[in-house]
Amino acid sequence: LLAPITILWGFIYQRLNSDHSCDAAWSYLSSETILGQFLQDKPRPKRLSESTSAYCQARQRLPLSVAKGALQETAQALHRELGETALWHGHRVNLFDGSTLRLKATPALTDHYGVASNQHGPSHWPLMRIVAGFDLFSGVVTAVAEGPYRSAEHNLAAQVIRELGADWVHVGDRNFGVYHILQAAVGSQS
């Protein structure tokens, strides 16, 4: 019934709304005004279920490529809007930093991302390493790379640099001041 971009819109609404429940998001998406915008020329169902089950399942099946595509389109639209005012000496500027996120302790996430350990042994929670790039002038997220906890932030930063391509100046904290990052930046210029 609803395209992936509609589910993404519902997910964004759900996070920004004061009521973060699936019920509130589905009530919003299934309202006549919103549903009419997303369905446009498609035939409308006679009656929609009030159950949030289908919406929640669709949210879980939302391809990562849809979210990444929306992220890239948003960054490009803001850059077009800002034009020359979003450039530093003719180049776009990417500020990037890394972090670690604690995830739900499911077997699949634990197997994929791994867990941290210390002198007391392994932890219960899987951890995801993430590096994100932000446009200096608009603040919009330009690229994201994620991987298992044992992934080096340098490798993820190199992915962000390669994804952004040429004509960017990259700025990171001293953790990123290593030859590997310089090599990725120089390689992205060709």
CSV table of C-alpha atoms in Angstrom, one decimal:
chain,number,residue,atom,x,y,z
A,1,LEU,CA,0.0,0.0,0.0
A,2,LEU,CA,2.6,2.5,1.0
A,3,ALA,CA,5.9,3.0,-0.8
A,4,PRO,CA,9.2,2.8,1.1
A,5,ILE,CA,9.6,6.6,1.1
A,6,THR,CA,6.2,6.9,2.8
A,7,ILE,CA,7.4,4.5,5.5
A,8,LEU,CA,10.5,6.6,5.9
A,9,TRP,CA,8.4,9.7,6.3
A,10,GLY,CA,6.3,7.9,9.0
A,11,PHE,CA,9.5,6.9,10.8
A,12,ILE,CA,10.8,10.5,10.7
A,13,TYR,CA,7.4,11.8,11.9
A,14,GLN,CA,7.5,9.2,14.7
A,15,ARG,CA,10.9,10.3,16.0
A,16,LEU,CA,10.0,14.1,15.8
A,17,ASN,CA,6.5,13.8,17.3
A,18,SER,CA,6.2,14.1,21.1
A,19,ASP,CA,4.3,10.7,21.0
A,20,HIS,CA,6.9,8.3,19.6
A,21,SER,CA,4.5,5.3,19.4
A,22,CYS,CA,3.8,3.4,16.2
A,23,ASP,CA,0.1,4.1,16.9
A,24,ALA,CA,0.6,7.8,16.7
A,25,ALA,CA,2.7,7.4,13.5
A,26,TRP,CA,0.1,5.1,11.8
A,27,SER,CA,-2.7,7.5,12.8
A,28,TYR,CA,-0.8,10.3,11.1
A,29,LEU,CA,0.1,8.3,8.0
A,30,SER,CA,-3.4,6.8,7.6
A,31,SER,CA,-5.2,10.2,7.9
A,32,GLU,CA,-7.1,11.2,4.8
A,33,THR,CA,-4.9,14.2,4.1
A,34,ILE,CA,-1.5,12.4,4.4
A,35,LEU,CA,-2.7,9.2,2.7
A,36,GLY,CA,-4.1,11.2,-0.2
A,37,GLN,CA,-0.7,12.9,-0.7
A,38,PHE,CA,1.2,9.6,-0.8
A,39,LEU,CA,-1.3,7.5,-2.8
A,40,GLN,CA,-2.1,10.3,-5.4
A,41,ASP,CA,-3.3,8.4,-8.5
A,42,LYS,CA,-3.4,5.0,-6.9
A,43,PRO,CA,-6.8,3.5,-5.9
A,44,ARG,CA,-7.6,4.1,-2.2
A,45,PRO,CA,-8.5,1.1,0.0
A,46,LYS,CA,-12.1,1.1,1.2
A,47,ARG,CA,-11.1,0.7,4.8
A,48,LEU,CA,-7.7,0.8,6.5
A,49,SER,CA,-6.9,-1.3,9.6
A,50,GLU,CA,-6.2,0.6,12.8
A,51,SER,CA,-3.6,-2.0,13.7
A,52,THR,CA,0.0,-0.8,13.6
A,53,SER,CA,1.4,-4.3,12.8
A,54,ALA,CA,1.8,-3.7,9.1
A,55,TYR,CA,3.5,-0.3,9.6
A,56,CYS,CA,5.9,-1.7,12.2
A,57,GLN,CA,6.8,-4.7,10.0
A,58,ALA,CA,7.3,-2.3,7.0
A,59,ARG,CA,9.6,-0.1,9.1
A,60,GLN,CA,11.7,-3.1,10.0
A,61,ARG,CA,12.0,-4.1,6.3
A,62,LEU,CA,12.8,-0.6,5.1
A,63,PRO,CA,16.0,-1.0,3.0
A,64,LEU,CA,19.0,0.8,4.2
A,65,SER,CA,19.4,2.1,0.7
A,66,VAL,CA,16.2,4.1,1.1
A,67,ALA,CA,17.5,5.9,4.2
A,68,LYS,CA,20.9,6.5,2.6
A,69,GLY,CA,19.3,7.8,-0.6
A,70,ALA,CA,17.1,10.2,1.4
A,71,LEU,CA,20.1,11.3,3.4
A,72,GLN,CA,22.1,12.0,0.2
A,73,GLU,CA,19.2,13.8,-1.5
A,74,THR,CA,18.7,16.0,1.6
A,75,ALA,CA,22.4,16.9,1.7
A,76,GLN,CA,22.4,17.7,-2.1
A,77,ALA,CA,19.3,19.8,-1.9
A,78,LEU,CA,20.7,21.9,0.9
A,79,HIS,CA,23.9,22.4,-0.9
A,80,ARG,CA,22.1,23.5,-4.0
A,81,GLU,CA,20.0,25.9,-1.9
A,82,LEU,CA,23.1,27.4,-0.2
A,83,GLY,CA,25.2,27.6,-3.4
A,84,GLU,CA,28.5,29.5,-3.1
A,85,THR,CA,27.8,30.4,0.5
A,86,ALA,CA,28.4,26.8,1.5
A,87,LEU,CA,31.9,26.7,0.1
A,88,TRP,CA,35.3,27.4,1.8
A,89,HIS,CA,37.8,28.5,-0.9
A,90,GLY,CA,35.7,26.7,-3.5
A,91,HIS,CA,35.4,23.4,-1.6
A,92,ARG,CA,32.8,21.8,0.5
A,93,VAL,CA,33.9,21.1,4.1
A,94,ASN,CA,33.2,17.7,5.8
A,95,LEU,CA,33.5,17.6,9.6
A,96,PHE,CA,33.6,14.0,10.7
A,97,ASP,CA,33.8,12.1,14.0
A,98,GLY,CA,33.2,8.7,15.3
A,99,SER,CA,31.3,7.1,18.1
A,100,THR,CA,30.1,3.8,19.5
A,101,LEU,CA,26.5,2.8,19.9
A,102,ARG,CA,25.1,0.2,22.3
A,103,LEU,CA,22.5,-2.0,20.6
A,104,LYS,CA,19.8,-4.4,21.7
A,105,ALA,CA,21.3,-7.7,22.8
A,106,THR,CA,19.8,-9.9,20.1
A,107,PRO,CA,21.8,-12.9,18.8
A,108,ALA,CA,21.9,-11.5,15.3
A,109,LEU,CA,23.2,-8.1,16.4
A,110,THR,CA,25.7,-9.7,18.8
A,111,ASP,CA,27.0,-12.0,16.1
A,112,HIS,CA,27.3,-9.2,13.5
A,113,TYR,CA,28.7,-6.4,15.7
A,114,GLY,CA,30.4,-8.2,18.5
A,115,VAL,CA,30.7,-7.1,22.1
A,116,ALA,CA,33.4,-5.3,24.1
A,117,SER,CA,35.4,-7.0,26.8
A,118,ASN,CA,37.7,-5.9,29.6
A,119,GLN,CA,39.4,-7.5,32.6
A,120,HIS,CA,36.0,-8.7,33.8
A,121,GLY,CA,35.1,-10.5,30.6
A,122,PRO,CA,32.8,-9.8,27.7
A,123,SER,CA,29.9,-7.4,28.1
A,124,HIS,CA,26.3,-8.3,27.4
A,125,TRP,CA,25.5,-5.6,24.8
A,126,PRO,CA,26.6,-5.6,21.2
A,127,LEU,CA,28.4,-2.4,20.1
A,128,MET,CA,28.4,-0.7,16.7
A,129,ARG,CA,31.2,1.6,15.6
A,130,ILE,CA,30.0,4.6,13.5
A,131,VAL,CA,31.6,7.5,11.7
A,132,ALA,CA,29.5,10.3,10.4
A,133,GLY,CA,30.4,13.3,8.2
A,134,PHE,CA,28.6,16.7,8.6
A,135,ASP,CA,28.6,19.6,6.2
A,136,LEU,CA,30.3,22.6,7.9
A,137,PHE,CA,27.8,25.2,6.7
A,138,SER,CA,24.5,23.4,6.8
A,139,GLY,CA,25.1,20.9,9.5
A,140,VAL,CA,23.5,18.2,7.5
A,141,VAL,CA,24.8,14.6,7.7
A,142,THR,CA,26.7,14.0,4.4
A,143,ALA,CA,27.7,10.4,4.8
A,144,VAL,CA,27.7,7.6,7.4
A,145,ALA,CA,29.7,4.4,7.7
A,146,GLU,CA,29.1,1.8,10.3
A,147,GLY,CA,30.7,-1.5,11.3
A,148,PRO,CA,31.4,-4.0,14.0
A,149,TYR,CA,32.8,-2.8,17.3
A,150,ARG,CA,36.3,-4.1,16.4
A,151,SER,CA,36.3,-1.9,13.2
A,152,ALA,CA,38.8,0.9,13.3
A,153,GLU,CA,37.3,4.4,13.0
A,154,HIS,CA,40.0,5.1,10.5
A,155,ASN,CA,38.6,2.5,8.1
A,156,LEU,CA,35.1,3.9,8.5
A,157,ALA,CA,36.3,7.4,8.0
A,158,ALA,CA,38.0,6.3,4.8
A,159,GLN,CA,34.6,4.9,3.6
A,160,VAL,CA,33.0,8.3,4.3
A,161,ILE,CA,35.8,10.1,2.4
A,162,ARG,CA,35.5,7.7,-0.6
A,163,GLU,CA,31.6,8.0,-0.6
A,164,LEU,CA,31.8,11.8,-0.7
A,165,GLY,CA,34.3,11.9,-3.6
A,166,ALA,CA,36.4,14.7,-4.9
A,167,ASP,CA,36.3,18.5,-4.0
A,168,TRP,CA,35.9,18.1,-0.2
A,169,VAL,CA,38.1,19.3,2.6
A,170,HIS,CA,37.9,16.8,5.5
A,171,VAL,CA,38.3,17.9,9.1
A,172,GLY,CA,38.5,15.5,12.0
A,173,ASP,CA,39.9,15.4,15.5
A,174,ARG,CA,43.5,14.2,16.1
A,175,ASN,CA,42.4,10.6,16.0
A,176,PHE,CA,42.0,11.0,12.3
A,177,GLY,CA,45.4,12.6,11.7
A,178,VAL,CA,47.0,9.5,10.3
A,179,TYR,CA,48.5,8.5,7.0
A,180,HIS,CA,45.6,6.1,6.2
A,181,ILE,CA,43.1,9.0,6.2
A,182,LEU,CA,45.4,11.2,4.1
A,183,GLN,CA,45.8,8.3,1.6
A,184,ALA,CA,41.9,8.0,1.4
A,185,ALA,CA,41.5,11.8,0.9
A,186,VAL,CA,44.2,12.0,-1.8
A,187,GLY,CA,42.7,8.9,-3.5
A,188,SER,CA,39.2,10.4,-3.6
A,189,GLN,CA,40.5,13.4,-5.5
A,190,SER,CA,41.4,11.4,-8.6
